[in-house]
Amino acid sequence: MALTREERETFLAEPHIAALAVDAEAGRAPLTVPIWYQYEPGGEVWIMTGLDSRKNRLISKAGRFSLMVDRLEPTIRYVSVEGPVVETVTATEEHLREISARYLPAEKVDGYVAFASANHGEQVIVRMRPERWVSSDLGSV
């Protein structure tokens, strides 16, 4: 069964690891990688990635990307969202702290933020406006 707008937005707002997909170079399949993301119902989705990463270069060229999140319990459910990039800005430590706190236990956030700040290089925030949704709950098959 397809999810209602409220159900799919609520599900996407949960801290799932997303599969990001973006068009790649000619002769290549789309780039598909796991990624942390942030979303609040009714808003834009944002991801953080390296300024010089292949992911960022491909997203900049394509002007859009998609995310897919899923779970297996208590029911098999997924949401896929696709849309245009509406903004790319330099990431701040506040962005890094926010997304880290979404996925990590509170006691791990400071250590991860320090590690990422020292080792990941310049990061950007890429914001996408959800335009197309595909979602379903397959029950407990």
CSV table of C-alpha atoms in Angstrom, one decimal:
chain,number,residue,atom,x,y,z
A,1,MET,CA,0.0,0.0,0.0
A,2,ALA,CA,1.2,3.5,-0.9
A,3,LEU,CA,1.8,5.7,2.1
A,4,THR,CA,-0.1,8.9,2.7
A,5,ARG,CA,1.8,12.2,2.4
A,6,GLU,CA,1.9,12.4,6.2
A,7,GLU,CA,3.2,8.8,6.6
A,8,ARG,CA,5.9,9.2,4.0
A,9,GLU,CA,7.1,12.5,5.3
A,10,THR,CA,7.1,11.2,8.9
A,11,PHE,CA,9.0,8.1,7.8
A,12,LEU,CA,11.6,10.2,5.8
A,13,ALA,CA,12.1,12.4,8.9
A,14,GLU,CA,13.2,9.3,10.9
A,15,PRO,CA,17.0,8.8,11.1
A,16,HIS,CA,17.4,6.1,8.4
A,17,ILE,CA,20.6,5.7,6.4
A,18,ALA,CA,19.7,6.8,2.8
A,19,ALA,CA,20.8,5.4,-0.5
A,20,LEU,CA,21.7,8.5,-2.6
A,21,ALA,CA,21.5,8.1,-6.4
A,22,VAL,CA,22.7,10.7,-8.9
A,23,ASP,CA,23.3,10.5,-12.7
A,24,ALA,CA,26.9,9.7,-13.5
A,25,GLU,CA,29.1,10.0,-16.5
A,26,ALA,CA,28.2,8.6,-19.9
A,27,GLY,CA,28.6,4.9,-20.0
A,28,ARG,CA,28.3,4.6,-16.2
A,29,ALA,CA,25.5,3.5,-14.0
A,30,PRO,CA,24.1,6.1,-11.5
A,31,LEU,CA,26.3,6.7,-8.5
A,32,THR,CA,24.6,5.1,-5.5
A,33,VAL,CA,26.0,5.5,-2.1
A,34,PRO,CA,24.8,5.4,1.6
A,35,ILE,CA,24.5,8.8,3.2
A,36,TRP,CA,23.3,10.6,6.3
A,37,TYR,CA,20.6,13.2,5.6
A,38,GLN,CA,18.4,15.6,7.5
A,39,TYR,CA,14.7,16.2,6.8
A,40,GLU,CA,11.7,17.8,8.6
A,41,PRO,CA,8.2,17.1,7.2
A,42,GLY,CA,7.2,19.7,4.6
A,43,GLY,CA,10.7,21.0,4.2
A,44,GLU,CA,13.8,20.4,2.1
A,45,VAL,CA,16.1,17.4,2.4
A,46,TRP,CA,19.8,18.2,3.0
A,47,ILE,CA,23.0,16.1,2.9
A,48,MET,CA,26.6,17.0,3.7
A,49,THR,CA,29.4,15.9,1.5
A,50,GLY,CA,32.9,16.9,0.5
A,51,LEU,CA,33.3,20.0,-1.6
A,52,ASP,CA,35.7,18.1,-4.0
A,53,SER,CA,33.9,14.7,-3.8
A,54,ARG,CA,32.7,12.9,-6.9
A,55,LYS,CA,29.2,12.9,-5.3
A,56,ASN,CA,29.2,16.7,-5.1
A,57,ARG,CA,30.5,17.1,-8.7
A,58,LEU,CA,27.8,14.8,-10.1
A,59,ILE,CA,25.0,16.4,-8.1
A,60,SER,CA,26.2,19.9,-9.3
A,61,LYS,CA,26.2,18.7,-12.9
A,62,ALA,CA,22.9,16.9,-12.7
A,63,GLY,CA,21.1,19.5,-10.7
A,64,ARG,CA,19.1,16.9,-8.8
A,65,PHE,CA,19.4,13.6,-6.9
A,66,SER,CA,17.3,11.0,-5.2
A,67,LEU,CA,17.3,9.4,-1.8
A,68,MET,CA,15.7,6.1,-0.8
A,69,VAL,CA,15.2,4.9,2.8
A,70,ASP,CA,13.8,1.6,4.0
A,71,ARG,CA,13.2,-0.7,6.9
A,72,LEU,CA,12.3,-4.3,7.4
A,73,GLU,CA,10.6,-4.3,10.8
A,74,PRO,CA,7.9,-4.1,12.1
A,75,THR,CA,6.8,-3.9,8.4
A,76,ILE,CA,8.6,-3.7,5.1
A,77,ARG,CA,8.4,0.0,4.3
A,78,TYR,CA,10.3,2.4,1.9
A,79,VAL,CA,10.2,5.9,0.7
A,80,SER,CA,12.1,7.3,-2.3
A,81,VAL,CA,12.2,11.0,-2.9
A,82,GLU,CA,13.7,12.9,-5.9
A,83,GLY,CA,14.0,16.5,-6.7
A,84,PRO,CA,16.1,19.5,-7.8
A,85,VAL,CA,18.9,21.0,-5.8
A,86,VAL,CA,17.8,24.4,-4.5
A,87,GLU,CA,21.0,25.4,-2.7
A,88,THR,CA,24.6,24.4,-2.0
A,89,VAL,CA,26.3,26.2,0.8
A,90,THR,CA,29.5,25.8,2.9
A,91,ALA,CA,28.9,23.4,5.8
A,92,THR,CA,29.5,24.7,9.3
A,93,GLU,CA,30.4,22.9,12.5
A,94,GLU,CA,26.7,23.4,13.5
A,95,HIS,CA,25.6,21.4,10.5
A,96,LEU,CA,28.1,18.7,11.3
A,97,ARG,CA,27.0,18.6,14.9
A,98,GLU,CA,23.3,18.5,13.9
A,99,ILE,CA,23.6,15.6,11.5
A,100,SER,CA,26.0,13.7,13.8
A,101,ALA,CA,23.5,14.0,16.6
A,102,ARG,CA,20.8,12.6,14.4
A,103,TYR,CA,22.7,9.3,13.9
A,104,LEU,CA,25.1,8.9,16.8
A,105,PRO,CA,24.6,8.4,20.5
A,106,ALA,CA,25.0,11.7,22.4
A,107,GLU,CA,28.3,10.6,24.0
A,108,LYS,CA,29.9,10.0,20.5
A,109,VAL,CA,29.0,13.3,18.9
A,110,ASP,CA,31.9,15.4,20.2
A,111,GLY,CA,34.5,12.8,19.2
A,112,TYR,CA,33.0,12.3,15.8
A,113,VAL,CA,32.7,16.1,15.1
A,114,ALA,CA,36.4,16.5,16.1
A,115,PHE,CA,37.4,13.6,13.9
A,116,ALA,CA,35.4,14.8,10.9
A,117,SER,CA,36.5,18.4,11.2
A,118,ALA,CA,40.2,17.3,11.2
A,119,ASN,CA,39.9,14.6,8.5
A,120,HIS,CA,37.1,15.2,6.0
A,121,GLY,CA,38.2,18.4,4.4
A,122,GLU,CA,35.8,21.2,3.3
A,123,GLN,CA,32.2,20.1,3.3
A,124,VAL,CA,29.1,21.5,1.7
A,125,ILE,CA,25.4,21.3,2.4
A,126,VAL,CA,23.3,20.4,-0.6
A,127,ARG,CA,19.5,21.1,-0.2
A,128,MET,CA,17.0,19.3,-2.4
A,129,ARG,CA,13.3,20.2,-2.7
A,130,PRO,CA,11.3,16.9,-2.7
A,131,GLU,CA,9.4,16.8,-6.0
A,132,ARG,CA,8.5,13.2,-6.7
A,133,TRP,CA,7.8,10.5,-4.1
A,134,VAL,CA,7.4,6.7,-4.3
A,135,SER,CA,6.5,4.9,-1.1
A,136,SER,CA,5.0,1.7,0.1
A,137,ASP,CA,4.3,-0.4,3.2
A,138,LEU,CA,4.3,-4.1,2.2
A,139,GLY,CA,3.2,-5.3,5.6
A,140,SER,CA,4.9,-8.0,7.5
A,141,VAL,CA,5.3,-10.4,4.5
